[in-house]
């Protein structure tokens, strides 16, 4: 064990020495995580939001790592590699709320681009690169989690023994999170991506996983989809709306496991995977019928645009794998990269633009009432003159339909949540079924008793089917004593 730990430490040192800019990104993630974990807008300066460095951290890190991988071949890649930290400036100006669908697509495409650019030609090499990436992500996440838990155990013990203040405990928890994930996960990824064998995912366990769990499950799922297809043909009905998503997941796993077969020392399903394209095409036809009908009836939306792109990618893949000399996972990923990029980033052609043009003139669907009410502090005064002391709440419990608030391990307040809500609504002159105006928010957040008051920094209500509210979540922040 000691020798293995020494080898890991040596590999980690080598990875840090060989990847200086990636290390810079890891340190930046650490430095940004600490203040932003406490306050999401801690690094927001006008329209520039430092939180975006974490939101797009995976894409930024992989782009830098990819430039580094090609720095020896192209001079421009080497220059771009050392200048890549400058991306933190433009990234901060991105407003995710204006492009909600682009954010997850960017994280997905950055990983596909990394696999496409680092795999080389040949299906075995592509699948090997994919397994190597997955294994490095898994191992680095596992080691980062272990480090986080170890730091938490140490810090919690110290806080408990020496009776440190609750705010110190909170900062130490944030430091543990930042160290275990924002800093260590990228560094461990650099280490393991250099070390792991891309020809196996979990060692000998891959035989059990592929041959005795995933492949049999895929056979059962194939039978289910074919039976459903037969039912649709016989009854001449339309496929259900969720079938397209089921088909996409099925076809994706089918071809993923097909590519994994050459890495297995024992294979039991060669005949099945050899005909993967012919098996997939009827299910894809089922998904196409349902998707086209619903688009014809209800028009394009952003999810439907991406659904069509994904179905197109999977259909192209099934078609390519019908011809052995054209069968290429790398070609399919390249096609997916181009297709999704065009409809995500090019103005006038984005999924949002297509939705806007398609839905123009259509009657909007009636909006469903949101059953959740999120109550936050408002800039209106509260009379706290009867109270002489304000202290942070050290801990609280919200369980068994009751709220318990503690100060230095002493219970200072306990109340049933239903009783508490009724009292707060009555104080604000509201009935249990009334709509809650913002002017009443501060009154609902301020819980008063004969001897003290509790200030809630967050309160979430849920409107039941009978029209009355119940407390879904609450968080006490301060205790005020007379």
CSV table of C-alpha atoms in Angstrom, one decimal:
chain,number,residue,atom,x,y,z
A,1,UNK,CA,0.0,0.0,0.0
A,2,UNK,CA,2.8,2.4,0.9
A,3,UNK,CA,4.5,1.7,-2.4
A,4,UNK,CA,1.2,2.4,-4.3
A,5,UNK,CA,0.7,5.7,-2.5
A,6,UNK,CA,4.3,6.7,-3.3
A,7,UNK,CA,3.6,5.9,-6.9
A,8,UNK,CA,0.4,7.9,-6.9
A,9,UNK,CA,2.2,10.9,-5.3
A,10,UNK,CA,5.0,10.6,-7.9
A,11,UNK,CA,2.5,10.5,-10.7
A,12,UNK,CA,0.6,13.5,-9.3
A,13,UNK,CA,3.9,15.5,-9.1
A,14,UNK,CA,4.7,14.6,-12.6
A,15,UNK,CA,1.3,15.6,-13.9
A,16,UNK,CA,1.5,18.9,-12.1
A,17,UNK,CA,4.9,19.6,-13.6
A,18,UNK,CA,3.9,18.6,-17.1
A,19,UNK,CA,0.6,20.5,-17.2
A,20,UNK,CA,1.3,24.0,-15.8
A,21,UNK,CA,-1.7,25.8,-17.3
A,22,UNK,CA,-4.1,23.1,-16.4
A,23,UNK,CA,-2.9,23.5,-12.8
A,24,UNK,CA,-3.5,27.3,-13.1
A,25,UNK,CA,-7.1,26.5,-14.0
A,26,UNK,CA,-7.5,24.1,-11.0
A,27,UNK,CA,-6.2,26.8,-8.7
A,28,UNK,CA,-8.6,29.3,-10.3
A,29,UNK,CA,-11.5,26.9,-9.7
A,30,UNK,CA,-10.5,26.7,-6.1
A,31,UNK,CA,-10.2,30.4,-5.6
A,32,UNK,CA,-13.5,31.1,-7.3
A,33,UNK,CA,-15.4,28.3,-5.5
A,34,UNK,CA,-14.7,29.5,-2.0
A,35,UNK,CA,-16.5,32.9,-2.2
A,36,UNK,CA,-19.1,31.7,-4.7
A,37,UNK,CA,-20.2,28.8,-2.5
A,38,UNK,CA,-21.1,31.4,0.2
A,39,UNK,CA,-22.7,33.8,-2.3
A,40,UNK,CA,-23.3,33.1,-5.9
A,41,UNK,CA,-22.9,36.8,-6.8
A,42,UNK,CA,-19.7,37.3,-4.7
A,43,UNK,CA,-17.6,37.7,-7.9
A,44,UNK,CA,-20.2,39.5,-10.0
A,45,UNK,CA,-19.0,42.9,-11.1
A,46,UNK,CA,-21.8,44.5,-13.1
A,47,UNK,CA,-22.6,42.2,-16.1
A,48,UNK,CA,-19.4,40.2,-15.5
A,49,UNK,CA,-20.0,37.0,-13.4
A,50,UNK,CA,-17.0,35.1,-12.1
A,51,UNK,CA,-19.3,32.2,-11.3
A,52,UNK,CA,-19.2,31.3,-15.0
A,53,UNK,CA,-15.6,30.2,-14.5
A,54,UNK,CA,-17.1,27.3,-12.5
A,55,UNK,CA,-20.1,26.8,-14.7
A,56,UNK,CA,-17.9,26.4,-17.8
A,57,UNK,CA,-15.0,24.9,-15.9
A,58,UNK,CA,-15.2,21.5,-17.6
A,59,UNK,CA,-15.2,23.0,-21.1
A,60,UNK,CA,-12.3,25.5,-20.2
A,61,UNK,CA,-10.2,22.7,-18.6
A,62,UNK,CA,-10.7,20.2,-21.5
A,63,UNK,CA,-10.0,22.9,-24.1
A,64,UNK,CA,-6.7,23.7,-22.4
A,65,UNK,CA,-5.8,20.1,-22.0
A,66,UNK,CA,-6.6,19.5,-25.7
A,67,UNK,CA,-4.4,22.4,-26.8
A,68,UNK,CA,-1.6,21.0,-24.7
A,69,UNK,CA,-2.0,17.6,-26.4
A,70,UNK,CA,-1.4,19.3,-29.8
A,71,UNK,CA,1.1,21.9,-28.7
A,72,UNK,CA,4.0,19.8,-30.0
A,73,UNK,CA,2.5,19.6,-33.5
A,74,UNK,CA,1.3,23.1,-34.1
A,75,UNK,CA,2.9,26.3,-33.0
A,76,UNK,CA,-0.5,28.1,-32.7
A,77,UNK,CA,-1.7,25.4,-30.3
A,78,UNK,CA,1.2,26.0,-28.0
A,79,UNK,CA,0.6,29.8,-28.0
A,80,UNK,CA,-3.1,29.3,-27.4
A,81,UNK,CA,-2.3,26.8,-24.6
A,82,UNK,CA,-0.4,29.4,-22.6
A,83,UNK,CA,-2.9,32.1,-23.3
A,84,UNK,CA,-6.0,30.0,-22.4
A,85,UNK,CA,-6.4,31.4,-18.9
A,86,UNK,CA,-7.3,34.7,-20.6
A,87,UNK,CA,-10.6,33.0,-21.5
A,88,UNK,CA,-11.9,33.7,-18.0
A,89,UNK,CA,-12.5,37.3,-19.1
A,90,UNK,CA,-14.9,36.7,-22.0
A,91,UNK,CA,-16.5,33.7,-20.3
A,92,UNK,CA,-17.6,36.0,-17.4
A,93,UNK,CA,-19.7,38.0,-19.8
A,94,UNK,CA,-21.9,35.1,-20.8
A,95,UNK,CA,-25.5,35.4,-19.5
A,96,UNK,CA,-26.7,31.8,-19.0
A,97,UNK,CA,-30.3,33.0,-18.5
A,98,UNK,CA,-30.3,34.4,-22.0
A,99,UNK,CA,-29.1,31.1,-23.5
A,100,UNK,CA,-30.3,28.3,-21.1
A,101,UNK,CA,-30.0,25.6,-23.7
A,102,UNK,CA,-26.5,26.5,-24.8
A,103,UNK,CA,-24.9,25.9,-21.4
A,104,UNK,CA,-25.5,22.1,-21.1
A,105,UNK,CA,-24.8,21.8,-24.9
A,106,UNK,CA,-21.4,23.4,-24.4
A,107,UNK,CA,-20.5,21.0,-21.6
A,108,UNK,CA,-21.6,18.0,-23.8
A,109,UNK,CA,-19.9,19.2,-27.0
A,110,UNK,CA,-16.6,20.0,-25.1
A,111,UNK,CA,-16.4,16.4,-24.1
A,112,UNK,CA,-17.3,15.1,-27.5
A,113,UNK,CA,-14.6,17.4,-29.1
A,114,UNK,CA,-12.1,16.1,-26.6
A,115,UNK,CA,-12.8,12.5,-27.4
A,116,UNK,CA,-12.8,13.2,-31.2
A,117,UNK,CA,-9.5,15.1,-31.1
A,118,UNK,CA,-7.6,12.6,-28.8
A,119,UNK,CA,-8.8,9.3,-30.1
A,120,UNK,CA,-7.2,8.9,-33.5
A,121,UNK,CA,-8.5,6.8,-36.3
A,122,UNK,CA,-10.1,3.4,-35.8
A,123,UNK,CA,-13.1,2.3,-33.8
A,124,UNK,CA,-10.9,0.4,-31.3
A,125,UNK,CA,-8.8,3.5,-30.6
A,126,UNK,CA,-11.9,5.7,-30.2
A,127,UNK,CA,-13.6,3.3,-27.8
A,128,UNK,CA,-10.3,2.9,-25.9
A,129,UNK,CA,-10.0,6.7,-25.6
A,130,UNK,CA,-13.6,6.9,-24.4
A,131,UNK,CA,-13.0,4.3,-21.7
A,132,UNK,CA,-9.8,6.0,-20.7
A,133,UNK,CA,-11.6,9.3,-20.3
A,134,UNK,CA,-14.5,7.7,-18.3
A,135,UNK,CA,-12.1,5.8,-16.1
A,136,UNK,CA,-10.0,8.9,-15.4
A,137,UNK,CA,-13.2,10.9,-14.6
A,138,UNK,CA,-14.5,8.2,-12.3
A,139,UNK,CA,-11.2,7.7,-10.4
A,140,UNK,CA,-10.4,11.4,-10.0
A,141,UNK,CA,-13.9,12.0,-8.7
A,142,UNK,CA,-13.6,9.1,-6.3
A,143,UNK,CA,-10.2,10.3,-5.0
A,144,UNK,CA,-11.5,13.9,-4.8
A,145,UNK,CA,-14.5,12.7,-2.8
A,146,UNK,CA,-12.3,10.7,-0.4
A,147,UNK,CA,-10.1,13.8,0.2
A,148,UNK,CA,-13.2,15.9,0.8
A,149,UNK,CA,-14.5,13.4,3.4
A,150,UNK,CA,-11.2,13.1,5.1
A,151,UNK,CA,-10.9,16.9,5.5
A,152,UNK,CA,-14.5,17.1,6.7
A,153,UNK,CA,-13.8,14.5,9.4
A,154,UNK,CA,-10.7,16.3,10.5
A,155,UNK,CA,-12.2,19.7,10.6
A,156,UNK,CA,-15.4,18.6,12.3
A,157,UNK,CA,-13.4,16.9,15.0
A,158,UNK,CA,-11.3,20.0,15.6
A,159,UNK,CA,-14.4,22.2,15.7
A,160,UNK,CA,-16.2,19.9,18.2
A,161,UNK,CA,-13.2,19.5,20.5
A,162,UNK,CA,-12.2,23.1,20.6
A,163,UNK,CA,-15.7,24.5,20.4
A,164,UNK,CA,-15.1,26.8,17.6
A,165,UNK,CA,-17.7,29.2,16.3
A,166,UNK,CA,-20.3,28.0,13.8
A,167,UNK,CA,-19.1,30.4,11.1
A,168,UNK,CA,-15.6,28.9,11.3
A,169,UNK,CA,-17.1,25.4,10.8
A,170,UNK,CA,-19.0,26.7,7.8
A,171,UNK,CA,-15.9,28.2,6.2
A,172,UNK,CA,-14.0,24.9,6.8
A,173,UNK,CA,-16.7,23.0,5.1
A,174,UNK,CA,-16.5,25.3,2.1
A,175,UNK,CA,-12.7,24.9,2.1
A,176,UNK,CA,-13.1,21.1,2.1
A,177,UNK,CA,-15.5,21.2,-0.8
A,178,UNK,CA,-13.2,23.5,-2.8
A,179,UNK,CA,-10.1,21.3,-2.1
A,180,UNK,CA,-11.8,18.0,-2.8
A,181,UNK,CA,-13.5,18.9,-6.0
A,182,UNK,CA,-12.6,22.3,-7.5
A,183,UNK,CA,-8.8,21.8,-6.9
A,184,UNK,CA,-8.1,18.1,-6.6
A,185,UNK,CA,-10.5,16.6,-9.1
A,186,UNK,CA,-8.8,18.3,-12.1
A,187,UNK,CA,-5.3,17.4,-10.7
A,188,UNK,CA,-6.3,13.8,-10.2
A,189,UNK,CA,-7.8,13.7,-13.7
A,190,UNK,CA,-4.4,14.8,-15.1
A,191,UNK,CA,-2.8,12.1,-13.1
A,192,UNK,CA,-5.1,9.2,-14.0
A,193,UNK,CA,-5.6,10.2,-17.6
A,194,UNK,CA,-1.9,9.6,-18.1
A,195,UNK,CA,-1.8,6.3,-16.2
A,196,UNK,CA,-5.0,4.4,-16.9
A,197,UNK,CA,-5.4,1.6,-19.5
A,198,UNK,CA,-8.0,2.5,-22.0
A,199,UNK,CA,-8.6,-1.1,-23.0
A,200,UNK,CA,-10.5,-1.9,-19.8
A,201,UNK,CA,-13.0,0.0,-17.8
A,202,UNK,CA,-13.1,-1.9,-14.5
A,203,UNK,CA,-10.6,-4.7,-15.0
A,204,UNK,CA,-12.1,-8.1,-14.8
A,205,UNK,CA,-15.4,-6.6,-13.8
A,206,UNK,CA,-16.0,-5.5,-17.3
A,207,UNK,CA,-16.8,-9.1,-18.3
A,208,UNK,CA,-19.5,-9.4,-15.7
A,209,UNK,CA,-20.9,-5.9,-16.5
A,210,UNK,CA,-21.0,-6.3,-20.3
A,211,UNK,CA,-21.8,-10.0,-20.6
A,212,UNK,CA,-24.1,-10.7,-17.7
A,213,UNK,CA,-25.8,-7.4,-16.9
A,214,UNK,CA,-25.8,-4.8,-19.8
A,215,UNK,CA,-26.1,-7.1,-22.8
A,216,UNK,CA,-28.9,-9.2,-21.3
A,217,UNK,CA,-30.8,-6.1,-20.3
A,218,UNK,CA,-30.4,-4.7,-23.8
A,219,UNK,CA,-31.8,-7.9,-25.3
A,220,UNK,CA,-34.9,-7.6,-23.0
A,221,UNK,CA,-35.2,-3.9,-23.9
A,222,UNK,CA,-35.0,-4.9,-27.6
A,223,UNK,CA,-37.9,-7.3,-27.2
A,224,UNK,CA,-40.0,-4.6,-25.4
A,225,UNK,CA,-39.5,-2.0,-28.1
A,226,UNK,CA,-40.2,-4.6,-30.9
A,227,UNK,CA,-43.4,-5.7,-29.1
A,228,UNK,CA,-44.4,-2.0,-28.8
A,229,UNK,CA,-43.7,-1.4,-32.5
A,230,UNK,CA,-45.8,-4.4,-33.4
A,231,UNK,CA,-48.6,-3.0,-31.3
A,232,UNK,CA,-48.4,0.4,-33.0
A,233,UNK,CA,-48.5,-1.3,-36.4
A,234,UNK,CA,-51.5,-3.5,-35.5
A,235,UNK,CA,-53.5,-0.8,-33.8
A,236,UNK,CA,-52.4,1.9,-36.2
A,237,UNK,CA,-51.8,4.3,-33.3
A,238,UNK,CA,-49.2,6.9,-32.7
A,239,UNK,CA,-46.2,6.2,-30.5
A,240,UNK,CA,-46.2,7.9,-27.0
A,241,UNK,CA,-44.3,11.1,-26.6
A,242,UNK,CA,-41.6,9.6,-24.4
A,243,UNK,CA,-40.8,6.7,-26.7
A,244,UNK,CA,-38.3,8.8,-28.7
A,245,UNK,CA,-36.2,9.4,-25.6
A,246,UNK,CA,-36.3,5.7,-24.8
A,247,UNK,CA,-35.3,4.8,-28.4
A,248,UNK,CA,-32.4,7.3,-28.3
A,249,UNK,CA,-31.0,5.8,-25.1
A,250,UNK,CA,-31.5,2.3,-26.4
A,251,UNK,CA,-29.7,2.9,-29.7
A,252,UNK,CA,-26.9,4.8,-27.9
A,253,UNK,CA,-26.2,1.9,-25.5
A,254,UNK,CA,-26.6,-0.6,-28.4
A,255,UNK,CA,-23.7,0.9,-30.4
A,256,UNK,CA,-21.7,1.7,-27.3
A,257,UNK,CA,-21.7,-1.9,-26.2
A,258,UNK,CA,-21.1,-3.0,-29.8
A,259,UNK,CA,-17.9,-0.9,-29.8
A,260,UNK,CA,-16.9,-2.4,-26.4
A,261,UNK,CA,-17.1,-6.0,-27.6
A,262,UNK,CA,-13.5,-6.2,-29.1
A,263,UNK,CA,-12.1,-5.4,-25.6
A,264,UNK,CA,-13.7,-8.4,-24.0
A,265,UNK,CA,-11.7,-11.6,-23.6
A,266,UNK,CA,-15.0,-13.6,-23.8
A,267,UNK,CA,-17.9,-12.6,-26.1
A,268,UNK,CA,-21.3,-14.2,-26.1
A,269,UNK,CA,-23.3,-11.7,-28.2
A,270,UNK,CA,-21.3,-11.2,-31.4
A,271,UNK,CA,-24.2,-12.2,-33.7
A,272,UNK,CA,-26.5,-9.7,-31.9
A,273,UNK,CA,-24.1,-6.8,-32.1
A,274,UNK,CA,-23.0,-7.7,-35.7
A,275,UNK,CA,-26.6,-6.8,-36.8
A,276,UNK,CA,-26.9,-3.7,-34.6
A,277,UNK,CA,-27.8,-1.4,-37.4
A,278,UNK,CA,-30.6,-3.6,-38.7
A,279,UNK,CA,-31.9,-4.0,-35.2
A,280,UNK,CA,-31.8,-0.3,-34.5
A,281,UNK,CA,-33.5,1.0,-37.7
A,282,UNK,CA,-37.1,-0.2,-36.9
A,283,UNK,CA,-36.9,1.5,-33.4
A,284,UNK,CA,-35.5,4.7,-35.0
A,285,UNK,CA,-38.4,4.6,-37.5
A,286,UNK,CA,-40.8,4.4,-34.5
A,287,UNK,CA,-39.1,7.5,-32.9
A,288,UNK,CA,-39.2,9.4,-36.2
A,289,UNK,CA,-42.9,8.9,-36.7
A,290,UNK,CA,-43.8,10.1,-33.3
A,291,UNK,CA,-41.4,13.1,-33.5
A,292,UNK,CA,-42.6,14.3,-36.9
A,293,UNK,CA,-46.2,14.0,-36.0
A,294,UNK,CA,-45.9,16.1,-32.9
A,295,UNK,CA,-43.9,18.7,-34.7
A,296,UNK,CA,-46.6,18.9,-37.3
A,297,UNK,CA,-49.2,19.3,-34.7
A,298,UNK,CA,-47.5,21.6,-32.2
A,299,UNK,CA,-44.5,23.1,-34.1
A,300,UNK,CA,-40.9,23.2,-33.2
A,301,UNK,CA,-39.6,23.8,-29.7
A,302,UNK,CA,-36.0,23.8,-28.5
A,303,UNK,CA,-36.2,20.2,-27.1
A,304,UNK,CA,-37.8,19.0,-30.4
A,305,UNK,CA,-35.1,20.6,-32.5
A,306,UNK,CA,-32.4,18.8,-30.5
A,307,UNK,CA,-34.5,15.6,-30.6
A,308,UNK,CA,-34.5,15.7,-34.4
A,309,UNK,CA,-30.7,16.4,-34.4
A,310,UNK,CA,-30.1,13.5,-32.1
A,311,UNK,CA,-32.3,11.2,-34.1
A,312,UNK,CA,-30.5,12.2,-37.3
A,313,UNK,CA,-27.1,11.5,-35.7
A,314,UNK,CA,-28.3,8.0,-34.5
A,315,UNK,CA,-29.8,7.3,-37.9
A,316,UNK,CA,-26.6,8.3,-39.7
A,317,UNK,CA,-24.6,6.1,-37.3
A,318,UNK,CA,-26.9,3.1,-38.0
A,319,UNK,CA,-26.5,3.7,-41.8
A,320,UNK,CA,-22.7,4.0,-41.6
A,321,UNK,CA,-22.4,0.8,-39.7
A,322,UNK,CA,-24.3,-1.1,-42.4
A,323,UNK,CA,-21.2,-0.6,-44.5
A,324,UNK,CA,-18.1,-2.0,-42.7
A,325,UNK,CA,-15.6,0.3,-44.4
A,326,UNK,CA,-17.7,3.4,-43.4
A,327,UNK,CA,-18.3,2.3,-39.9
A,328,UNK,CA,-16.6,4.9,-37.7
A,329,UNK,CA,-17.5,6.2,-34.2
A,330,UNK,CA,-15.2,9.1,-34.8
A,331,UNK,CA,-17.0,10.1,-37.9
A,332,UNK,CA,-20.4,9.9,-36.1
A,333,UNK,CA,-19.0,12.1,-33.2
A,334,UNK,CA,-17.6,14.6,-35.8
A,335,UNK,CA,-21.1,14.7,-37.5
A,336,UNK,CA,-22.7,15.3,-34.1
A,337,UNK,CA,-20.3,18.0,-33.2
A,338,UNK,CA,-21.0,19.9,-36.4
A,339,UNK,CA,-24.8,19.4,-36.2
A,340,UNK,CA,-25.3,20.4,-32.6
A,341,UNK,CA,-22.8,23.4,-33.0
A,342,UNK,CA,-24.7,24.8,-36.0
A,343,UNK,CA,-28.0,24.7,-34.3
A,344,UNK,CA,-26.6,26.0,-31.0
A,345,UNK,CA,-24.3,28.8,-31.8
A,346,UNK,CA,-25.0,30.2,-35.3
A,347,UNK,CA,-27.4,33.2,-35.1
A,348,UNK,CA,-30.6,32.6,-37.1
A,349,UNK,CA,-30.1,28.9,-37.0
A,350,UNK,CA,-30.2,28.2,-33.3
A,351,UNK,CA,-32.8,25.9,-31.8
A,352,UNK,CA,-34.2,29.0,-30.1
A,353,UNK,CA,-34.6,30.9,-33.4
A,354,UNK,CA,-36.3,27.9,-35.0
A,355,UNK,CA,-38.7,27.7,-32.1
A,356,UNK,CA,-39.5,31.4,-32.3
A,357,UNK,CA,-40.3,31.2,-36.0
A,358,UNK,CA,-42.3,28.0,-35.6
A,359,UNK,CA,-44.4,29.2,-32.7
A,360,UNK,CA,-45.1,32.7,-34.1
A,361,UNK,CA,-48.8,33.1,-34.6
A,362,UNK,CA,-49.7,29.9,-32.6
A,363,UNK,CA,-52.0,30.2,-29.6
A,364,UNK,CA,-49.8,29.9,-26.5
A,365,UNK,CA,-50.5,27.0,-24.3
A,366,UNK,CA,-52.0,28.0,-21.0
A,367,UNK,CA,-49.4,28.2,-18.3
A,368,UNK,CA,-49.8,25.9,-15.4
A,369,UNK,CA,-49.7,27.5,-12.0
A,370,UNK,CA,-46.5,27.0,-10.2
A,371,UNK,CA,-47.4,25.2,-7.0
A,372,UNK,CA,-44.2,26.5,-5.3
A,373,UNK,CA,-43.8,29.9,-3.6
A,374,UNK,CA,-40.2,31.0,-2.9
A,375,UNK,CA,-40.2,33.6,-0.1
A,376,UNK,CA,-37.0,35.7,0.3
A,377,UNK,CA,-36.2,38.8,2.4
A,378,UNK,CA,-37.5,42.1,1.0
A,379,UNK,CA,-36.2,45.6,1.4
A,380,UNK,CA,-39.0,46.6,3.8
A,381,UNK,CA,-38.4,47.5,7.5
A,382,UNK,CA,-39.1,45.2,10.4
A,383,UNK,CA,-39.5,46.4,14.0
A,384,UNK,CA,-36.8,44.8,16.1
A,385,UNK,CA,-36.8,47.4,18.9
A,386,UNK,CA,-38.0,44.9,21.5
A,387,UNK,CA,-34.9,42.8,20.9
A,388,UNK,CA,-31.4,43.6,22.3
A,389,UNK,CA,-29.3,40.7,20.9
A,390,UNK,CA,-28.9,39.3,17.4
A,391,UNK,CA,-26.9,36.1,17.0
A,392,UNK,CA,-26.6,33.6,14.2
A,393,UNK,CA,-28.5,30.3,14.5
A,394,UNK,CA,-25.9,27.6,15.3
A,395,UNK,CA,-28.0,24.7,14.1
A,396,UNK,CA,-31.5,23.5,13.4
A,397,UNK,CA,-33.5,20.4,12.5
A,398,UNK,CA,-36.4,20.3,10.1
A,399,UNK,CA,-37.8,16.8,10.4
A,400,UNK,CA,-41.0,15.0,11.6
A,401,UNK,CA,-43.0,17.9,10.3
A,402,UNK,CA,-41.5,20.2,13.0
A,403,UNK,CA,-38.8,22.9,13.2
A,404,UNK,CA,-36.2,22.8,16.1
A,405,UNK,CA,-33.7,25.6,16.5
A,406,UNK,CA,-30.6,25.3,18.7
A,407,UNK,CA,-28.1,27.7,20.1
A,408,UNK,CA,-24.9,26.1,21.4
A,409,UNK,CA,-26.6,22.7,21.5
A,410,UNK,CA,-29.5,24.2,23.6
A,411,UNK,CA,-33.0,23.9,22.1
A,412,UNK,CA,-34.4,27.4,22.0
A,413,UNK,CA,-37.4,27.0,19.7
A,414,UNK,CA,-39.6,24.1,18.5
A,415,UNK,CA,-42.9,24.2,16.7
A,416,UNK,CA,-45.0,22.0,14.4
A,417,UNK,CA,-44.7,23.3,10.8
A,418,UNK,CA,-48.4,23.3,10.1
A,419,UNK,CA,-49.0,25.3,13.3
A,420,UNK,CA,-46.2,27.6,12.5
A,421,UNK,CA,-47.4,28.3,9.0
A,422,UNK,CA,-51.0,29.0,10.2
A,423,UNK,CA,-49.7,31.5,12.8
A,424,UNK,CA,-47.4,33.3,10.3
A,425,UNK,CA,-50.2,33.6,7.7
A,426,UNK,CA,-52.6,34.8,10.4
A,427,UNK,CA,-50.1,37.4,11.4
A,428,UNK,CA,-49.9,38.6,7.8
A,429,UNK,CA,-53.7,38.7,7.6
A,430,UNK,CA,-53.8,35.9,5.1
A,431,UNK,CA,-55.9,32.8,4.9
A,432,UNK,CA,-54.3,29.4,4.1
A,433,UNK,CA,-55.6,29.5,0.5
A,434,UNK,CA,-54.8,33.2,-0.3
A,435,UNK,CA,-52.2,34.3,-2.8
A,436,UNK,CA,-49.1,35.6,-1.0
A,437,UNK,CA,-48.0,39.1,-2.0
A,438,UNK,CA,-44.3,40.2,-1.7
A,439,UNK,CA,-45.4,42.8,0.8
A,440,UNK,CA,-46.1,39.9,3.3
A,441,UNK,CA,-42.8,38.1,2.8
A,442,UNK,CA,-40.9,39.7,5.7
A,443,UNK,CA,-43.8,39.1,8.0
A,444,UNK,CA,-43.8,35.4,7.1
A,445,UNK,CA,-40.0,35.2,7.6
A,446,UNK,CA,-40.1,36.8,11.0
A,447,UNK,CA,-41.2,34.2,13.7
A,448,UNK,CA,-41.9,35.8,17.1
A,449,UNK,CA,-42.5,34.2,20.5
A,450,UNK,CA,-42.8,35.8,24.0
A,451,UNK,CA,-39.0,35.7,24.6
A,452,UNK,CA,-37.3,35.6,21.2
A,453,UNK,CA,-37.7,35.8,17.5
A,454,UNK,CA,-36.3,33.7,14.6
A,455,UNK,CA,-35.4,35.3,11.3
A,456,UNK,CA,-35.7,32.9,8.3
A,457,UNK,CA,-33.4,33.6,5.3
A,458,UNK,CA,-35.3,31.3,3.1
A,459,UNK,CA,-38.9,29.9,3.1
A,460,UNK,CA,-40.5,27.7,0.4
A,461,UNK,CA,-44.2,26.8,0.4
A,462,UNK,CA,-46.0,24.2,-1.7
A,463,UNK,CA,-49.6,24.7,-2.7
A,464,UNK,CA,-51.6,21.4,-2.2
A,465,UNK,CA,-54.4,20.3,-4.4
A,466,UNK,CA,-56.9,21.5,-1.9
A,467,UNK,CA,-55.5,25.0,-2.4
A,468,UNK,CA,-53.8,25.3,1.0
A,469,UNK,CA,-50.1,25.8,1.6
A,470,UNK,CA,-47.6,23.6,3.4
A,471,UNK,CA,-43.9,24.4,4.3
A,472,UNK,CA,-41.6,22.6,1.8
A,473,UNK,CA,-38.3,24.1,3.1
A,474,UNK,CA,-37.1,26.7,5.5
A,475,UNK,CA,-33.7,27.9,6.8
A,476,UNK,CA,-33.4,29.9,10.1
A,477,UNK,CA,-30.6,32.5,9.9
A,478,UNK,CA,-30.7,34.6,13.1
A,479,UNK,CA,-32.1,34.5,16.6
A,480,UNK,CA,-33.1,37.8,18.3
A,481,UNK,CA,-33.4,37.8,22.1
A,482,UNK,CA,-35.0,40.4,24.3
